[in-house]
Every structure is written in structure tokens, then in C-alpha cells.
């Protein structure tokens, strides 16, 4: 087993080729892909950058090499559309899915032969957006020139041949005479040079540049020019790259064995952009926008302000862990303006580090209410599979003192439509001979329990929300205060007006309260949770929560491993997580686990993980937290927020709806 695949209990790493222009004049675009690789450093994933220099012939050769290798699960890239046209038949023949975040060439997938998905709009829309801008300015026509490059003359020819534009398009050799905006077609170096010479020649009107110029370097090359605008993919190219990476990783975490057309189907479930049968964004899902050249300076950063301002929202959901994402999905509906803001895919969260054990039985009746409802909403529905859920059955081991509540709980589960019954220790021994259960009185058995791959589940909720109109923003929210709409949320890039705010920031909920100066939420403390992966030697095991010892564990069905954790008394720790466990920490987990699973005393340790969650005595929080502000917090899950997330989200959404009416 390879080191990173082993760390999450997979049998081997998943190799993805990321193809783009990593050298040469288009390398500013390749940077977008390299930044995304850094954001998506996930255990089990190996991203392999492959340079095609943005050239179609090199792209064809690169594709042939990737296909011949035979070990790549998918390809993200290429950037250059002519390169895609050359490479796609090769990937199709090899059955390697191709994910296109940035290739805007018109008609690239129109032959309907599949094998690829793309997240960006087509060039024709860009051309229409340019003529629409001239029309908006009241200009009778749009003028076009180019930088002399092949790319520039190709695009200007397309513009001149455009049908259905808002104004006619004419070529110009002397833009100084033009009474209207001039489009300068070309690559970002050449177009900047041409733009500067037009200014030097006395042209004082609006300069428009195509999306090839939508890189930070272009703003440096052109310098300060308030009347220069660039047409770019709505939300910026970085948003398209982010969606493609999120969708692919979400799909492969949900099902690490998916490949070929089946992988593409699952990627669609995890894509925030709705995709059609041919693999294109659904009509209207992706478009073009014009932004001032200044807006390009942070264009490769995920956590930039939305370029054309922020609308007043009905609800801002803060936090992109499973609860924030599920809440955004529960709030998404036509006509409602909702945005979801988080720190980006590489930010630490309990969700990212979670063990993901899923069961409906909980000794606490109020929590049980939520977990039972969560089974009805997701875990026992067919769509839970693509969300990353695996059915292994769940066993909650009980001591004698737990029995009375367990009997009430099993009745509660059954009334709620969740299959469950009590089994005695003899039955446990008979079914799982590898368990040592001398100190166990009985167990609650739920055949529908199991575990979920939490990053995938959160991503699937996020994608569902975004597909249904929720805006995805990146940045840190520092505090909330009263505002004209209801609440002003102060973010790292500016203020956002919203009628209501949901705070789903996990262990950071108390930070937000302190910074805002408002007392939100009850007393709660951040506690460490730690677990290890051990070789399970082919044993068939259920998901287990052990109320006698406090241990917990689950198999990993995608690898021959067993994840097990042992409670630690470590409080007020940082909310961060990681995968480096000391020998003492591994020994501590192993010695506890071996009392229940004796074979673990000598099983190979494969890797570990730690994280933190917010704990409080009063049970989970999912309601209004400020007397004078329409702010709802969802948190304090005391190490169990994943299994209850669907119902928590539904409850928070209902509270918000009540506030909005
Ligand atoms: C090691 C471990 C194992 C676990 N095992 C299980 C289990 O088996 N079963 C189970 O049900 N639960 C389990 N849990 C608990 C469960 O994972 C958490 O309760 C749940 O993930 C909490 O989700 P959340 O969305 O509320 O918070 P989080 O997942 O912590 O997400 C909060 C998000 O808010 C973001 N954020 C923070 N501050 C800000 C800010 N100021 N502005 C913008 N964004 C911000 C963070 O980056 C993060 O993305 C486990 C937890 C850990 C750590």
C-alpha cells in the first residue's frame, strides 16, 4: 500500500494528470491549475502536472503518453481548446475521463460522443457579451483589432463573422477614429502591448479585451487604465477550476473505485455547475461578465471579493463544513438569495477530519430525534451512495446500565422508520467472532447504519446548493452586526448585507462571538479527537460505537483497513487537524481498541488523523442565538455532527424561513 493511499485506508493512490501550459507565454493560465493542486492536497490523491505549453501538437503527444501510461484515473485540463480538440479522441479511446475547466472553444463537445465534462461557457457567449457591452454604452457598433498573433486574428475573425450580436462589428486599422469601444483580440502579452500603443496613438475610448487577458499579469502589463475592461467567465476562471477540482475529488472520495463513464456520472453529482448529457454547462448556468482591469489583480485567488459587488442576501451561510453546506442546500429555492461562504477547500474543519460513523441510535433523546430524521432525509435514501455513504450495519455496544434507554431508543428508531433491534452478547460473538464482548450486556443493531466519507458528503450538499442558485464565496467572516437589511457580516474583503445569517463555523463559533462582541451560543469548549487506521486482515466488521469503553470504529470498504478511535481528555485545543500521530498516541489507541478487538494488538498501523469539535453540556445548538440579530448558529455537536447534519440543516432552514416571513 502506498503511503498516502494507506493513510486513508485505500489500496492505492489515485493518479490524476493535470495538463496545462506550465511554461511558455500562456503559463499564467497554467498557474490557476497549479494553485488548485495545492488547495486539493488530499490523502490518496496524486496530482501530476503535465506541460502542454498551450500548444495543440504538444497536447496531442501529451495525451498519447497519458493514455499509454494506463495508470491515470482522469485528466483535468487542457487549457487550449485546439489542444483539447486534438487530445479528446485519444482520451476517449483510452476511456480516461477529461475534465475541462477552462477550454472555451465553441462546439468542443457538440459531437455528443461524451468522455468529457466542461465547467466554462463557450467563446460565442464571450463575443455576444462584447457586443452587448457596446450596445449598453449606446455605441452604434463595436470595433475590433488584434495583436497579430494567430490567437488574436482567429478571435477577431470570429467576432467579425458573429451573427446575432447586439451591434454590428467592424474591423479598424486606426482606432483613433473610432466612435465606440474597441476590442483588442490577442494573448495577454500581445493585447496589452496593442492596447498601450492605441492609447499612445490617442485613442481615449473604452478598450475591451477578451478572456485570454483575464490574468493578474495583464493588469501589470497594461497598467492603470480605468476605461479598460476584460470579458471573463462569470465569477472568474478560478471559480471554474475550483468547481472542476471539487467535483472530481468529491466523486472519487465518495467512490474511490469509479473510473471511465461511471466516474463522469458521479462527477456530475458533485458538480456545482449543472451539466447536460453532452457534458456542457446547462443553458444559463455559466456565462461571461465584464470587469475592470483592476479586478484582475486578485483574479487567481479564491478568497477575492465578487468582482461586480454583492447583492443583498436573504441568508448568508458561514462555514463550509457538512452543516453549512447541508444548510445552504436546505435553503436553496427559486427566488431566495442565499450565499455560502467558507475559507476554501484546504481549510481545516471537523468535517475534513471526521471518522464519519453513521447510526440513528443515540442515548440522548433530543439528539436521537435529529439522527432518526437524518436517516429519513439522507442516510437511508438511494442518493446517500453518491454522497459517500457506505452501509456496513451499525452496532452500539451497551453496558448493563445502558439497557433501559436502549429499549426506549430502539422503539423510537422503529417509530421513526429506522430498522433496529437489540441483540445479546452471544449473538454478537456468533456474528463477529473477532469481538471480545465479555463486559457487554447487549447491543443495538441497525442494519442500515454505516459510515460516510465526509468530505464527499459535504461537497455533494455544496454542489446541490450551488446548482440550485446558492452563491459560493470564499473568505473569512470576522463578525456580525446590525445593518439595514438585518445583519451586516464583515468579511475579509468587505461587508455583506443579509436579512439573516447562519453561523456554522464548527469549533470557531466562539471566535466569531468574541470578535463581533455579541454573545452567541452557550458555553462550549474545543476538544481533540484522534483515530488510527489498522490493517483489518480481511475481517468483515460493522461500524461500532462502544458505550462501555468509549471506543469507536468502522471498516473502510475501499481498502482492507479498520478505523478506530479512543477518547482523549484534551481540551481547549486549536481547531486544526492533521495526520501525524506520535508512537504514544498510536499505542494508546491500539491498547484501548485491543480490549474489544484483540487482533488489533498486532495489526499493522497504516496511518492516523486528528481533529477537534466543539463540545457542550446543553446538546447541539441549532437556533437563534442573538436577541437583537437574526443570526442562527448550528454547532456544539460534541463529536457527532455528521450523522445528524441533514436534520440539523433542515431545522436551521426552517428557523431561517420563519425569520424571513
Ligand atoms: C477526528 C474526528 C472524528 C469524528 N468522527 C465523527 C463520527 O464518526 N461521526 C459523527 O457524526 N461525527 C464525527 N465527528 C464530529 C463531526 O465531524 C463534526 O461534529 C461535524 O463535522 C461538524 O460540522 P460543522 O460543519 O458544524 O463544522 P466544521 O466541519 O468544523 O466546519 C466549519 C467550517 O467553518 C469554517 N470557518 C471557521 N471559521 C470561519 C470564519 N470565521 N469564516 C468563514 N468560515 C469559517 C471552517 O473552515 C470550516 O470549513 C468527528 C470529528 C472529528 C474531529
mmCIF file of N, CA, C and O in Angstrom, residues 14 73-74 97 248 251-252 254-267 269 385-386 390 558:
data_model
loop_
_atom_site.group_PDB
_atom_site.id
_atom_site.type_symbol
_atom_site.label_atom_id
_atom_site.label_comp_id
_atom_site.label_asym_id
_atom_site.label_seq_id
_atom_site.Cartn_x
_atom_site.Cartn_y
_atom_site.Cartn_z
ATOM 1 N N UNK A 14 -4.734 7.484 -6.072
ATOM 2 C CA UNK A 14 -5.479 7.813 -7.291
ATOM 3 C C UNK A 14 -4.651 8.851 -8.043
ATOM 4 O O UNK A 14 -4.396 9.935 -7.519
ATOM 5 N N UNK A 73 -6.482 8.034 -13.568
ATOM 6 C CA UNK A 73 -7.932 7.866 -13.438
ATOM 7 C C UNK A 73 -8.696 8.928 -14.223
ATOM 8 O O UNK A 73 -9.813 8.706 -14.678
ATOM 9 N N UNK A 74 -8.101 10.117 -14.341
ATOM 10 C CA UNK A 74 -8.775 11.204 -15.059
ATOM 11 C C UNK A 74 -7.729 12.237 -15.452
ATOM 12 O O UNK A 74 -6.607 12.219 -14.947
ATOM 13 N N UNK A 97 -11.599 9.805 -18.408
ATOM 14 C CA UNK A 97 -12.436 10.999 -18.379
ATOM 15 C C UNK A 97 -11.599 12.271 -18.455
ATOM 16 O O UNK A 97 -10.538 12.362 -17.832
ATOM 17 N N UNK A 248 -14.395 16.525 -8.998
ATOM 18 C CA UNK A 248 -13.635 15.286 -9.199
ATOM 19 C C UNK A 248 -13.225 14.667 -7.860
ATOM 20 O O UNK A 248 -13.367 13.462 -7.653
ATOM 21 N N UNK A 251 -16.277 13.207 -6.045
ATOM 22 C CA UNK A 251 -16.714 11.937 -6.638
ATOM 23 C C UNK A 251 -15.773 10.792 -6.254
ATOM 24 O O UNK A 251 -16.210 9.706 -5.885
ATOM 25 N N UNK A 252 -14.475 11.050 -6.305
ATOM 26 C CA UNK A 252 -13.519 9.952 -6.050
ATOM 27 C C UNK A 252 -13.378 9.640 -4.560
ATOM 28 O O UNK A 252 -12.968 8.541 -4.204
ATOM 29 N N UNK A 254 -16.105 9.875 -2.621
ATOM 30 C CA UNK A 254 -17.348 9.108 -2.427
ATOM 31 C C UNK A 254 -17.189 7.677 -2.909
ATOM 32 O O UNK A 254 -17.706 6.744 -2.298
ATOM 33 N N UNK A 255 -16.481 7.484 -4.000
ATOM 34 C CA UNK A 255 -16.286 6.129 -4.540
ATOM 35 C C UNK A 255 -14.919 6.041 -5.221
ATOM 36 O O UNK A 255 -14.788 6.311 -6.416
ATOM 37 N N UNK A 256 -13.892 5.656 -4.459
ATOM 38 C CA UNK A 256 -12.525 5.666 -4.992
ATOM 39 C C UNK A 256 -12.293 4.691 -6.139
ATOM 40 O O UNK A 256 -11.258 4.760 -6.796
ATOM 41 N N UNK A 257 -13.241 3.787 -6.379
ATOM 42 C CA UNK A 257 -13.012 2.809 -7.448
ATOM 43 C C UNK A 257 -13.650 3.204 -8.770
ATOM 44 O O UNK A 257 -13.482 2.513 -9.764
ATOM 45 N N UNK A 258 -14.396 4.291 -8.772
ATOM 46 C CA UNK A 258 -15.053 4.712 -10.017
ATOM 47 C C UNK A 258 -14.029 5.087 -11.080
ATOM 48 O O UNK A 258 -13.023 5.722 -10.775
ATOM 49 N N UNK A 259 -14.347 4.751 -12.294
ATOM 50 C CA UNK A 259 -13.472 5.083 -13.434
ATOM 51 C C UNK A 259 -14.360 5.249 -14.664
ATOM 52 O O UNK A 259 -15.547 4.904 -14.644
ATOM 53 N N UNK A 260 -13.793 5.785 -15.722
ATOM 54 C CA UNK A 260 -14.475 5.870 -17.015
ATOM 55 C C UNK A 260 -15.797 6.617 -16.948
ATOM 56 O O UNK A 260 -15.964 7.554 -16.175
ATOM 57 N N UNK A 261 -16.785 6.175 -17.749
ATOM 58 C CA UNK A 261 -18.073 6.880 -17.806
ATOM 59 C C UNK A 261 -18.775 6.922 -16.441
ATOM 60 O O UNK A 261 -19.449 7.899 -16.117
ATOM 61 N N UNK A 262 -18.612 5.873 -15.630
ATOM 62 C CA UNK A 262 -19.228 5.852 -14.301
ATOM 63 C C UNK A 262 -18.684 6.961 -13.424
ATOM 64 O O UNK A 262 -19.406 7.561 -12.618
ATOM 65 N N UNK A 263 -17.392 7.249 -13.577
ATOM 66 C CA UNK A 263 -16.800 8.349 -12.814
ATOM 67 C C UNK A 263 -17.403 9.676 -13.277
ATOM 68 O O UNK A 263 -17.742 10.538 -12.453
ATOM 69 N N UNK A 264 -17.558 9.838 -14.578
ATOM 70 C CA UNK A 264 -18.144 11.092 -15.077
ATOM 71 C C UNK A 264 -19.563 11.289 -14.529
ATOM 72 O O UNK A 264 -19.945 12.408 -14.164
ATOM 73 N N UNK A 265 -20.339 10.208 -14.434
ATOM 74 C CA UNK A 265 -21.694 10.326 -13.874
ATOM 75 C C UNK A 265 -21.632 10.844 -12.444
ATOM 76 O O UNK A 265 -22.409 11.699 -12.035
ATOM 77 N N UNK A 266 -20.685 10.287 -11.665
ATOM 78 C CA UNK A 266 -20.596 10.696 -10.251
ATOM 79 C C UNK A 266 -20.054 12.121 -10.124
ATOM 80 O O UNK A 266 -20.444 12.871 -9.232
ATOM 81 N N UNK A 267 -19.158 12.496 -11.021
ATOM 82 C CA UNK A 267 -18.640 13.869 -11.016
ATOM 83 C C UNK A 267 -19.802 14.854 -11.208
ATOM 84 O O UNK A 267 -19.833 15.916 -10.573
ATOM 85 N N UNK A 269 -22.802 14.576 -10.097
ATOM 86 C CA UNK A 269 -23.489 14.731 -8.807
ATOM 87 C C UNK A 269 -22.723 15.726 -7.926
ATOM 88 O O UNK A 269 -23.308 16.472 -7.151
ATOM 89 N N UNK A 385 -25.621 7.002 -1.425
ATOM 90 C CA UNK A 385 -24.423 6.361 -2.001
ATOM 91 C C UNK A 385 -23.542 7.368 -2.727
ATOM 92 O O UNK A 385 -22.364 7.544 -2.394
ATOM 93 N N UNK A 386 -24.099 8.083 -3.720
ATOM 94 C CA UNK A 386 -23.284 9.107 -4.387
ATOM 95 C C UNK A 386 -22.783 10.202 -3.437
ATOM 96 O O UNK A 386 -21.808 10.879 -3.748
ATOM 97 N N UNK A 390 -21.666 4.513 3.081
ATOM 98 C CA UNK A 390 -21.456 3.063 2.896
ATOM 99 C C UNK A 390 -22.218 2.323 3.988
ATOM 100 O O UNK A 390 -22.061 2.634 5.176
ATOM 101 N N UNK A 558 -13.309 0.512 1.098
ATOM 102 C CA UNK A 558 -12.479 0.751 -0.089
ATOM 103 C C UNK A 558 -11.039 0.307 0.109
ATOM 104 O O UNK A 558 -10.172 0.592 -0.719
#
